[in-house]
Short mmCIF file of C-alpha atoms in Angstrom, two decimals:
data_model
loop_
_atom_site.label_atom_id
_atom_site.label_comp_id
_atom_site.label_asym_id
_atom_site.label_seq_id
_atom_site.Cartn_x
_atom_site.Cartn_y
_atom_site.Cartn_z
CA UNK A 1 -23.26 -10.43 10.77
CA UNK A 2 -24.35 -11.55 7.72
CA UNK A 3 -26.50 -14.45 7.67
CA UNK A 4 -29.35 -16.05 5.48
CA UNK A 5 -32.50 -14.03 5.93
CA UNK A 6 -30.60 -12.17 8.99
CA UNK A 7 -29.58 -8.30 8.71
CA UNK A 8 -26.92 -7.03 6.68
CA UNK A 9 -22.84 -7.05 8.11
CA UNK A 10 -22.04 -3.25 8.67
CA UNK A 11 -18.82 -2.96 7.73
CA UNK A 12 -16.03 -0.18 8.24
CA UNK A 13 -12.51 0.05 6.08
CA UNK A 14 -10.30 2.45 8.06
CA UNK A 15 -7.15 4.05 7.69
CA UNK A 16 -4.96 7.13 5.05
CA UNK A 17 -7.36 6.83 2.33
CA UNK A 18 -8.33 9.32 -0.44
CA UNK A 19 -5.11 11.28 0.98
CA UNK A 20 -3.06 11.22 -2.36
CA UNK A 21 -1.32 8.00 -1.31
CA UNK A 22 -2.40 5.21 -4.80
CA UNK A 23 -1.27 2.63 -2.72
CA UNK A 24 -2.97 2.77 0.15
CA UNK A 25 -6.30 3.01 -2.31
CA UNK A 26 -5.52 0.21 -4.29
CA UNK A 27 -5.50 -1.79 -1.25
CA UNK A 28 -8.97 -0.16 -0.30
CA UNK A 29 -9.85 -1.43 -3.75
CA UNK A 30 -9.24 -4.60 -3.11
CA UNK A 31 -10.99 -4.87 0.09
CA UNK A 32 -13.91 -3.36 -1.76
CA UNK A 33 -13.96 -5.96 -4.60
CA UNK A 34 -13.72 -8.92 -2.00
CA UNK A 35 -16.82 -7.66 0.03
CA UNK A 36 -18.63 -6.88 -3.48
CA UNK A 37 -18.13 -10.24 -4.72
CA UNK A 38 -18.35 -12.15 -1.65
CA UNK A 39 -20.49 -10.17 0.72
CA UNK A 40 -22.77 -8.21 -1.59
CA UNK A 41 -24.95 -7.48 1.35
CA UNK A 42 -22.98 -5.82 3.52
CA UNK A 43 -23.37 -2.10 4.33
CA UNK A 44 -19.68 -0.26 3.63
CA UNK A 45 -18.37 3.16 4.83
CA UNK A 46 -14.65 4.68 5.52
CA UNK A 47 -13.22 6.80 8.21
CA UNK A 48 -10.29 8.04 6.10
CA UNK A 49 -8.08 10.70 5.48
CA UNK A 50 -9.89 12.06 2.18
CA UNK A 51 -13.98 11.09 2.73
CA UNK A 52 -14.88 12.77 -0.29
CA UNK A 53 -12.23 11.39 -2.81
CA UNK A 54 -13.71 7.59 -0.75
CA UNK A 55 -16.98 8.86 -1.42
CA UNK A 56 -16.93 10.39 -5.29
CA UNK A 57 -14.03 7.13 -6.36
CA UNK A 58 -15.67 4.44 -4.79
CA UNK A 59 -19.41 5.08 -3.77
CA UNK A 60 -19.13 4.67 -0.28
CA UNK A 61 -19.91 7.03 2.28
CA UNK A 62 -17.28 8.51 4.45
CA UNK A 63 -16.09 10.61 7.20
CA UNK A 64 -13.08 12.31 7.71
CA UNK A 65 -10.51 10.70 9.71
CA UNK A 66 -9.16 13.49 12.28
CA UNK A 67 -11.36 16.28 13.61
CA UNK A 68 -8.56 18.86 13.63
CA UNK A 69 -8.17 19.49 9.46
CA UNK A 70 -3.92 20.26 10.10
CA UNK A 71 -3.19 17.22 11.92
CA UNK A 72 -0.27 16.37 9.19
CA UNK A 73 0.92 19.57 9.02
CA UNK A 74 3.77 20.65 11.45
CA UNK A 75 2.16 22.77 14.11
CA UNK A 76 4.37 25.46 15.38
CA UNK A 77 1.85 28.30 16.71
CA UNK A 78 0.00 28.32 19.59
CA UNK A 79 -3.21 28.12 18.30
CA UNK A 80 -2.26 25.09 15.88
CA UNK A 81 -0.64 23.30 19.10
CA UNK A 82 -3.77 23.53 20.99
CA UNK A 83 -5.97 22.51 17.98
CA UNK A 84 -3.99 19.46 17.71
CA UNK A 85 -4.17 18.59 21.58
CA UNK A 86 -8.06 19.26 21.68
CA UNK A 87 -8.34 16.56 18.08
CA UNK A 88 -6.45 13.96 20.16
CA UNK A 89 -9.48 13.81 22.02
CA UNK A 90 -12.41 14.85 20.03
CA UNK A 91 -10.81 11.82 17.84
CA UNK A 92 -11.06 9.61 21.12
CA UNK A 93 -14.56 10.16 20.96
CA UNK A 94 -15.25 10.32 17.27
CA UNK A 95 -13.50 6.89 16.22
CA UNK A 96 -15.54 5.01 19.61
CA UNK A 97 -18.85 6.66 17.91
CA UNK A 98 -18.10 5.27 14.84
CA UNK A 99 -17.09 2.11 15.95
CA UNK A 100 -19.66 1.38 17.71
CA UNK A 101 -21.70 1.62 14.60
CA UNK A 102 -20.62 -1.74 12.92
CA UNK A 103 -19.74 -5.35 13.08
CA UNK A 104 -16.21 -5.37 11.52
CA UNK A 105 -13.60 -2.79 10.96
CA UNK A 106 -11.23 -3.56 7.98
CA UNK A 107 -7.94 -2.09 7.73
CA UNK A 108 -6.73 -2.73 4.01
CA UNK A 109 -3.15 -3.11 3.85
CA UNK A 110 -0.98 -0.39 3.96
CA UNK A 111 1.98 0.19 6.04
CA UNK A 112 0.29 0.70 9.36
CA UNK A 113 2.72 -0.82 11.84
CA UNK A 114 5.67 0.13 10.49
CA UNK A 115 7.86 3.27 10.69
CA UNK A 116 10.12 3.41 7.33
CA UNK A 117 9.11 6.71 6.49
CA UNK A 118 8.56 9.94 9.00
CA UNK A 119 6.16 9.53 11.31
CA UNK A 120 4.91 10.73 14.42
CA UNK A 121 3.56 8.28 17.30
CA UNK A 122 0.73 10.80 18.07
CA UNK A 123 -0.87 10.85 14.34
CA UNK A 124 -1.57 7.86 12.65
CA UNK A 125 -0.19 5.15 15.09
CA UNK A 126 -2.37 7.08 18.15
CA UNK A 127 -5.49 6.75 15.52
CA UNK A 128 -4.91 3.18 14.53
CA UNK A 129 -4.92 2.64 18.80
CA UNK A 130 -8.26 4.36 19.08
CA UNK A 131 -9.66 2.12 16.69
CA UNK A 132 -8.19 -1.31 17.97
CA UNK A 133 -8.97 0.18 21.43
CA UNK A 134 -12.75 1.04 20.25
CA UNK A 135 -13.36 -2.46 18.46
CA UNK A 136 -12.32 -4.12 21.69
CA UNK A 137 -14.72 -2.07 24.11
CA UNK A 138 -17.71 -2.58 22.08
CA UNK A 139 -17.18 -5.68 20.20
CA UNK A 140 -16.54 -4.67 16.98
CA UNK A 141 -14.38 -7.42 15.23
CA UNK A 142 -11.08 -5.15 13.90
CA UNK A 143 -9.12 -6.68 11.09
CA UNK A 144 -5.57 -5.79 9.70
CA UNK A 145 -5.14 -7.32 6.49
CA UNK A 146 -2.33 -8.05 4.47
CA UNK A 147 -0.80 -4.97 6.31
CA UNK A 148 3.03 -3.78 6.47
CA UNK A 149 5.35 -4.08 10.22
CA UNK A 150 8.83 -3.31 10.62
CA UNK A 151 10.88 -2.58 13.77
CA UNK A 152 10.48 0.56 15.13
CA UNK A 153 12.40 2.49 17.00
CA UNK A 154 10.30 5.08 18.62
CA UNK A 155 9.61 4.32 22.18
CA UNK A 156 6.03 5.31 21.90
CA UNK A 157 5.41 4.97 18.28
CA UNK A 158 6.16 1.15 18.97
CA UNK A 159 4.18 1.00 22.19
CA UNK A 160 1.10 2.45 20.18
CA UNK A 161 1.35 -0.14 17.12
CA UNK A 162 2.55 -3.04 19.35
CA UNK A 163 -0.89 -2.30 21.57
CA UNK A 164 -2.93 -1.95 18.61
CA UNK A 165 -1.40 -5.32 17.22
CA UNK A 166 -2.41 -7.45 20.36
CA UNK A 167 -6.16 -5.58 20.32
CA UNK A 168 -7.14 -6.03 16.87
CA UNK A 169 -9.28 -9.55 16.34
CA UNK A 170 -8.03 -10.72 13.47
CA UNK A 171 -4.32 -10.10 11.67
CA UNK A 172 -2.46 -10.84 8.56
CA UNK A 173 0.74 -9.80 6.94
CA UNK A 174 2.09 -8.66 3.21
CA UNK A 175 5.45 -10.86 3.80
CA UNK A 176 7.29 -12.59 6.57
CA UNK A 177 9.32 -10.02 7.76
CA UNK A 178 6.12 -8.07 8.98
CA UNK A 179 5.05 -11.04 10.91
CA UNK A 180 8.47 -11.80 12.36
CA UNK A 181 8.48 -7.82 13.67
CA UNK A 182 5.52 -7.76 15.35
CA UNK A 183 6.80 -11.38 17.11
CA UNK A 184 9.68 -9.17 18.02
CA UNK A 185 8.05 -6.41 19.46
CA UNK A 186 5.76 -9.02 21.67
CA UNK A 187 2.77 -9.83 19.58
CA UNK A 188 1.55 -13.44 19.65
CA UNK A 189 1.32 -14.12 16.11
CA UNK A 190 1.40 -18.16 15.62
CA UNK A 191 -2.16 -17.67 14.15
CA UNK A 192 -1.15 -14.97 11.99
CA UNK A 193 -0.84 -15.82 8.44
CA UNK A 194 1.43 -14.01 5.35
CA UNK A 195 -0.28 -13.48 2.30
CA UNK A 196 0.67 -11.18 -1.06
CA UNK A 197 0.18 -8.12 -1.22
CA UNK A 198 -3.46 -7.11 -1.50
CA UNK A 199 -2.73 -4.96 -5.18
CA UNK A 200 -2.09 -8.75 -6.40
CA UNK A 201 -5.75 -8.88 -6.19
CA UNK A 202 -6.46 -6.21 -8.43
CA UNK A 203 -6.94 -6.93 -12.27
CA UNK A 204 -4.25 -6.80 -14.59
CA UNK A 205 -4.82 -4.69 -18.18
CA UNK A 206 -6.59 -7.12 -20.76
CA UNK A 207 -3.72 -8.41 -23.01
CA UNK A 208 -3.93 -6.14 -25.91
CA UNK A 209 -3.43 -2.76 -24.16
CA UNK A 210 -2.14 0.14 -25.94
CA UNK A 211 1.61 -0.35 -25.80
CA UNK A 212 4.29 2.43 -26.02
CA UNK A 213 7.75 2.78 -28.75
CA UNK A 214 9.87 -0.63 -28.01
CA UNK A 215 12.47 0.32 -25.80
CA UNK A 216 10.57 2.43 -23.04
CA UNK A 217 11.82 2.62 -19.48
CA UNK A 218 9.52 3.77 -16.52
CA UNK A 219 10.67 4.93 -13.77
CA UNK A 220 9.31 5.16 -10.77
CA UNK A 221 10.23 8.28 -8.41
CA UNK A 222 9.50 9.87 -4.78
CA UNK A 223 9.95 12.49 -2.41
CA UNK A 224 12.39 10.30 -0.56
CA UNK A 225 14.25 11.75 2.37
CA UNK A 226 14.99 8.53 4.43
CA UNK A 227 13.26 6.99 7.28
CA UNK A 228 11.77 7.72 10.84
CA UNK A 229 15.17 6.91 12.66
CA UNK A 230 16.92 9.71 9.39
CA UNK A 231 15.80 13.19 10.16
CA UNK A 232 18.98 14.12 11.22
CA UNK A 233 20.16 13.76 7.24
CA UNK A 234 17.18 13.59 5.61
CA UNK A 235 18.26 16.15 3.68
CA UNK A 236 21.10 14.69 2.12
CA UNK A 237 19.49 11.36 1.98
CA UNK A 238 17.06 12.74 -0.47
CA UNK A 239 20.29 14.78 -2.41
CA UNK A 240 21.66 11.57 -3.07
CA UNK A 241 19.05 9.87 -4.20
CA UNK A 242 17.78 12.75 -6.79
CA UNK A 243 21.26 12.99 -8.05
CA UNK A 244 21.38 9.81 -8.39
CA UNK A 245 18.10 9.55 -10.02
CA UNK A 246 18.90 11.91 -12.19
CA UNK A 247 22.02 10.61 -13.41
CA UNK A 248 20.53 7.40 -14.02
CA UNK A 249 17.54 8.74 -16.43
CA UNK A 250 20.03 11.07 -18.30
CA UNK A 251 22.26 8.12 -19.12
CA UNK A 252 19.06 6.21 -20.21
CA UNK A 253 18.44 9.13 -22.73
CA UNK A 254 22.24 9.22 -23.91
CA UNK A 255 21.33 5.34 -24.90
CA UNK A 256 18.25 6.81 -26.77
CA UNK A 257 15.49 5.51 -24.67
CA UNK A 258 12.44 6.93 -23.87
CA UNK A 259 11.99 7.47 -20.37
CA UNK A 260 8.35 7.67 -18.57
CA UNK A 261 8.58 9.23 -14.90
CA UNK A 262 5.99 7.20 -12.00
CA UNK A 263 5.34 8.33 -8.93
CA UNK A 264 2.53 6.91 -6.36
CA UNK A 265 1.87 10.14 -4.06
CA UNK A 266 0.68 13.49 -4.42
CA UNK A 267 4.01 14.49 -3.19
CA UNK A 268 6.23 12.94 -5.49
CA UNK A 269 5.36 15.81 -8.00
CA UNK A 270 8.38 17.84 -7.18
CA UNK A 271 10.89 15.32 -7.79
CA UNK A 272 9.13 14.59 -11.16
CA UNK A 273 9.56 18.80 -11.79
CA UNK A 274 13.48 18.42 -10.97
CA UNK A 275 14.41 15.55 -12.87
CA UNK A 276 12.59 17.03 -15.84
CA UNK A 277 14.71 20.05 -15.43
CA UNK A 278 17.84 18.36 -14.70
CA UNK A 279 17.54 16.44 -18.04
CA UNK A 280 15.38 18.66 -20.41
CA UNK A 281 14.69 15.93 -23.28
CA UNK A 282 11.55 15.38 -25.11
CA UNK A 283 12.82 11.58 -24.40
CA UNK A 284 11.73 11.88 -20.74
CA UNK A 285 7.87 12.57 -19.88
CA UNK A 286 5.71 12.42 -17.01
CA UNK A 287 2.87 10.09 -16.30
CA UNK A 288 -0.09 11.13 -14.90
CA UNK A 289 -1.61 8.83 -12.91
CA UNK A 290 -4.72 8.47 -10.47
CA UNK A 291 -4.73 4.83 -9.66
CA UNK A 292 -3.05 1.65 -9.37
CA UNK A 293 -4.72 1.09 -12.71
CA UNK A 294 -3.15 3.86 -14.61
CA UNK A 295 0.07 2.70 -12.99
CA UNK A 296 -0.31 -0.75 -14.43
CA UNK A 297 -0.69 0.50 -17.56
CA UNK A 298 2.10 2.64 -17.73
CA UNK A 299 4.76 -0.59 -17.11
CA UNK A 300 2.93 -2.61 -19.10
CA UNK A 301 3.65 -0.46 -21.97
CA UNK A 302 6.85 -0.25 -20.80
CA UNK A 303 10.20 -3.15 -21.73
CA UNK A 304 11.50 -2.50 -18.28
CA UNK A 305 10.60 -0.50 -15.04
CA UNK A 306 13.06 0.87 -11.86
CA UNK A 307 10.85 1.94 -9.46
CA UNK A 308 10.93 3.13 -5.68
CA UNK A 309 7.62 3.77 -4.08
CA UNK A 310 6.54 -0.24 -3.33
CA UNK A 311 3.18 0.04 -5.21
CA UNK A 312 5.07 1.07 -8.06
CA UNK A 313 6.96 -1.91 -7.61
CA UNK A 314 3.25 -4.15 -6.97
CA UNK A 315 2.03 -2.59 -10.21
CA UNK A 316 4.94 -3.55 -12.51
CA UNK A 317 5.45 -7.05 -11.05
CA UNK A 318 1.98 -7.82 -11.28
CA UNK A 319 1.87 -7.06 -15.02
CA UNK A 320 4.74 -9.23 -15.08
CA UNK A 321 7.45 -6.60 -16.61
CA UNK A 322 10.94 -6.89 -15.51
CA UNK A 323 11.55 -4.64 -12.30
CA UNK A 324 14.63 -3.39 -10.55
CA UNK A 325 13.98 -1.69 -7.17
CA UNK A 326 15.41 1.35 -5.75
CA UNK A 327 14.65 -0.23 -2.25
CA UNK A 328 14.28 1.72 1.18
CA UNK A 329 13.38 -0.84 3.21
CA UNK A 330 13.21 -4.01 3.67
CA UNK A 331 9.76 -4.93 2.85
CA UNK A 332 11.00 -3.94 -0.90
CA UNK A 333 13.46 -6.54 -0.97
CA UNK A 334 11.34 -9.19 0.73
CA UNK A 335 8.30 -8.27 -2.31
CA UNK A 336 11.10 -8.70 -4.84
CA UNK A 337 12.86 -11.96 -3.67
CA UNK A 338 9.26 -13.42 -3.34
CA UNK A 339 8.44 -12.80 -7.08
CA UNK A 340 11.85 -13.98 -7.63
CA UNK A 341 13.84 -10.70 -8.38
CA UNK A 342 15.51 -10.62 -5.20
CA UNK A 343 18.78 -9.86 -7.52
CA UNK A 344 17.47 -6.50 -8.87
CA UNK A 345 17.53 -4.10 -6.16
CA UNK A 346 19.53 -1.60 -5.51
CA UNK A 347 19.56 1.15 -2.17
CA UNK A 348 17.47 4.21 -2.27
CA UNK A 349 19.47 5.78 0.19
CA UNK A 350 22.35 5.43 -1.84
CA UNK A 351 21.89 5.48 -5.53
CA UNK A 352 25.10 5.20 -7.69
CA UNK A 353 24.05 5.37 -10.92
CA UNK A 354 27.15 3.60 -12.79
CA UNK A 355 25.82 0.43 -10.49
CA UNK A 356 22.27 0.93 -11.28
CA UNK A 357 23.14 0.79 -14.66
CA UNK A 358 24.77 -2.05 -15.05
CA UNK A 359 21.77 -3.91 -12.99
CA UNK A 360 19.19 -2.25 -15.06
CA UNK A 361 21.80 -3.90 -18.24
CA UNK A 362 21.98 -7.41 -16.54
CA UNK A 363 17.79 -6.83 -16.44
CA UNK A 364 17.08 -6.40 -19.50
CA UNK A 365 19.57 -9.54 -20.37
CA UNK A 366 17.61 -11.74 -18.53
CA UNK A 367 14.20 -10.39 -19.55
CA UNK A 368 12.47 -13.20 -21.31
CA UNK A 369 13.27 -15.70 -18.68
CA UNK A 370 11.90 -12.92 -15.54
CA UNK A 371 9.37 -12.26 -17.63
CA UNK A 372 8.61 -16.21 -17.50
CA UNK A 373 9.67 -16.11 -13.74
CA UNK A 374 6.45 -13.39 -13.50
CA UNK A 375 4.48 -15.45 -14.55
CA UNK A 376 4.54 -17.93 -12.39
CA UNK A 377 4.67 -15.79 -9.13
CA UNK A 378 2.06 -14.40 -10.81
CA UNK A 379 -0.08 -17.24 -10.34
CA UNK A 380 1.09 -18.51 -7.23
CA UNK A 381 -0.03 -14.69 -5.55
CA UNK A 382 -3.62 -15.45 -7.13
CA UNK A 383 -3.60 -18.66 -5.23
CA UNK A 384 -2.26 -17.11 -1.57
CA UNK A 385 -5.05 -14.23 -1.60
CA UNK A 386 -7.59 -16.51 -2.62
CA UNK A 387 -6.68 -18.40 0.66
CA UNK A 388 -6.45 -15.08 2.19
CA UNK A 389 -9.89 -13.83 1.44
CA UNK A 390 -11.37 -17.60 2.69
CA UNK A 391 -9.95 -17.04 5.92
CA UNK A 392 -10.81 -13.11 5.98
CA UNK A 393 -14.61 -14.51 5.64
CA UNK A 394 -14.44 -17.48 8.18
CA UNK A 395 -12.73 -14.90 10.82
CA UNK A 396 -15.17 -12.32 9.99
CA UNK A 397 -18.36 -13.65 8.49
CA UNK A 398 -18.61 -16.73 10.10
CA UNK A 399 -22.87 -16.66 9.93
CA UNK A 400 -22.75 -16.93 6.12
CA UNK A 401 -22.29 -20.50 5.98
CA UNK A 402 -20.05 -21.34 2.71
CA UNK A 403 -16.67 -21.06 2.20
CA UNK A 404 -15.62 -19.23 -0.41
CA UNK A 405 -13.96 -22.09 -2.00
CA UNK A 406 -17.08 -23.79 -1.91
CA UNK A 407 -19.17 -20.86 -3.90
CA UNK A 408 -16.50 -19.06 -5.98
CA UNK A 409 -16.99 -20.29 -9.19
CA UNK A 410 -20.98 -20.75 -8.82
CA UNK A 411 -21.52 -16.78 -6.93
CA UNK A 412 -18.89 -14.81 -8.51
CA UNK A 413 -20.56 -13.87 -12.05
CA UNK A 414 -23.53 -12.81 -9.87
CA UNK A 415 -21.51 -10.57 -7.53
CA UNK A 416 -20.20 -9.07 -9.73
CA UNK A 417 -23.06 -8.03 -11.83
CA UNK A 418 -24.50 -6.50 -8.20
CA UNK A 419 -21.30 -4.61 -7.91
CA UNK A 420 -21.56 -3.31 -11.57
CA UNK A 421 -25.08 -1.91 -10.51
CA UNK A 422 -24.35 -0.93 -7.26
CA UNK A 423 -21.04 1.11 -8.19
CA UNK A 424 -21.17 4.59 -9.57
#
């Protein structure tokens, strides 16, 4: 640990990073800025999904999360099978090894015990239990933070995330409903705490941004086909919702407004392609985007944004625009009643666009007053992850001494001018 005159913390931040997935990095940038500020000292590196989009982004060194290089792509050979069976344990052995190697192991956010889109136990839930698993054998402090739960279904995808819960030192959730399903599924969490999201953390764009025509409308797509429990109709889950997409960004053009298309994964790209098609205006363009950042820019250029992916959602609430959500799950709804928009969302999994419309119409009524409403939830999320990040650095850097209430004002100019040098 990190004390005066002692040796520097060696820190880890694990988890889908660098994979495509702007969410999941803006949390790692968060994480990133806290240490930079706060624990300038500390040595960083990632075990991630993408090490050298970690490494060339951030200026960290990384190594790759899985040993087999297809471990998210279906394996139906038997050569693919095998190579998958041999990474579940060269990863056994991989994640102790680097485990071993630090003091504290941050995971940054992200969804990681929850199951509201595909997933399979043995992938990243059997990963995320290696490294609770590893921090516990050699005393490596493992922290979720601000992180996503929901109930799960899955026998052994909830047997792997409720394990990794109860062995990971130190916990914190995005929003109530996390907390209370971990509780559920047998986790003692009366010391865990709910914060925001960690993307509240990030900067806003200075006021005075480029802004686009009046009258713009972002919205925010994905390759949505339902949830874990939906691969049975997956398929027509994510029929409905492009058709209903669609229908809802064609009537926006019929009105005459420009329409900018979001997404927040690699994989949203087709869905961008089909809606472009389906329309074919010069009214409707596509964004393209690289980082929560860009994304923040986009809706706050924009008078409105409907958006599904929930970072798309994070970015246009934290630049205070007025957001409906296309919400498939419930951690959507939760982020948008606690900003105080719980009346503006609307079901991914079953998008009629007449009803969209006349929420996205009742929206834009009521935008100066949401836009006030912002403001002030704005605010109030600054003063939650402040709290957050004190108790992040009494759980895991207890040897420094001060509490970051204590040397905020007086340390952070200097932090940040060692981040600005550090930082390529």
């Amino acid at each position: 640990m990190t004390s005066a005159g002692g040796p520097a913390a060696r820190v880890g931040v694990f988890g889908l990073l660098g994979s495509g997935n702007l969410g999941n990095d803006g949390s790692l940038e968060a994480v990133l800025g806290y240490l930079r500020a706060e624990h300038p000292d500390a040595v960083v590196d990632a075990l991630c999904g993408g090490p050298e989009v970690v490494t060339a982004r951030y200026g960290i060194p990384a190594t790759r999360l899985h040993w087999y290089r297809g471990e998210y792509r279906t394996a139906s050979r038997a050569g693919a099978i095998a190579g998958k069976a041999l990474g579940k344990l060269v990863d056994a052995f991989r994640t102790a090894a680097w485990v071993r190697r630090h003091d504290v192991v941050i995971v940054p956010g992200m969804g990681v015990l929850e199951a509201t889109l595909p997933l399979r136990p043995w992938g990243f839930p059997y990963a995320l239990f290696l490294l609770c698993a590893s921090g516990r054998l050699s005393g490596a402090r493992v922290a979720l933070v601000g992180v996503g739960a929901a109930p799960i279904a899955n026998r052994s995808t909830r047997a792997l995330v409720r394990r990794s819960a109860r062995l990971a030192a130190y916990r914190s959730y995005r929003d109530v409903q996390s907390r209370d399903a971990m509780r559920a599924m047998g986790v003692d969490t009366a010391r865990d705490e709910v914060h925001p999201d960690l993307a509240f953390a990030l900067p806003a764009p200075p006021a005075g941004a480029p802004s686009a025509p009046p009258g713009r409308v972002c919205v925010g797509v994905m390759d949505f086909h339902g949830g874990d429990d939906d691969r049975d109709r997956a398929e027509e889950i994510h029929r409905r919702y492009l058709d209903g997409t669609t229908r809802f960004v064609r009537a926006l053009v019929e009105d005459g407004r420009q329409v900018r298309l979001l997404t927040g994964d690699a994989c949203d790209a087709p869905v961008v392609a089909a809606i472009l098609d389906a329309v074919d205006s010069p009214l409707v363009t596509a964004a393209e985007t690289a980082s929560l950042a860009d994304l923040m820019k986009e809706a706050a250029a924009a008078d409105a944004v409907v958006a599904t992916r929930y970072h798309n959602l994070v970015c246009a609430l934290r630049v205070g625009v007025p957001t409906l959500a296309l919400s498939y799950a419930a951690k959507s709804d939760a982020l948008m009643a606690q900003m105080g928009l719980g009346d503006y969302c609307h079901p991914a999994r079953e998008v009629d666009a007449d009803r969209l419309l006349e929420q996205f119409r009742s929206l834009e009524r009521r935008s100066a007053r949401l836009r006030e409403t912002l403001v002030e939830g704005n605010r109030a999320a600054a003063r939650r992850l402040d709290h957050q990040f004190t108790a992040l650095t009494s759980a895991l850097f207890p040897a420094t001494g001060r509490t970051r209430d204590q040397d905020h004002h007086r340390d952070r100019p200097q932090a940040q001018a060692h981040t600005r040098q550090e930082t390529p």
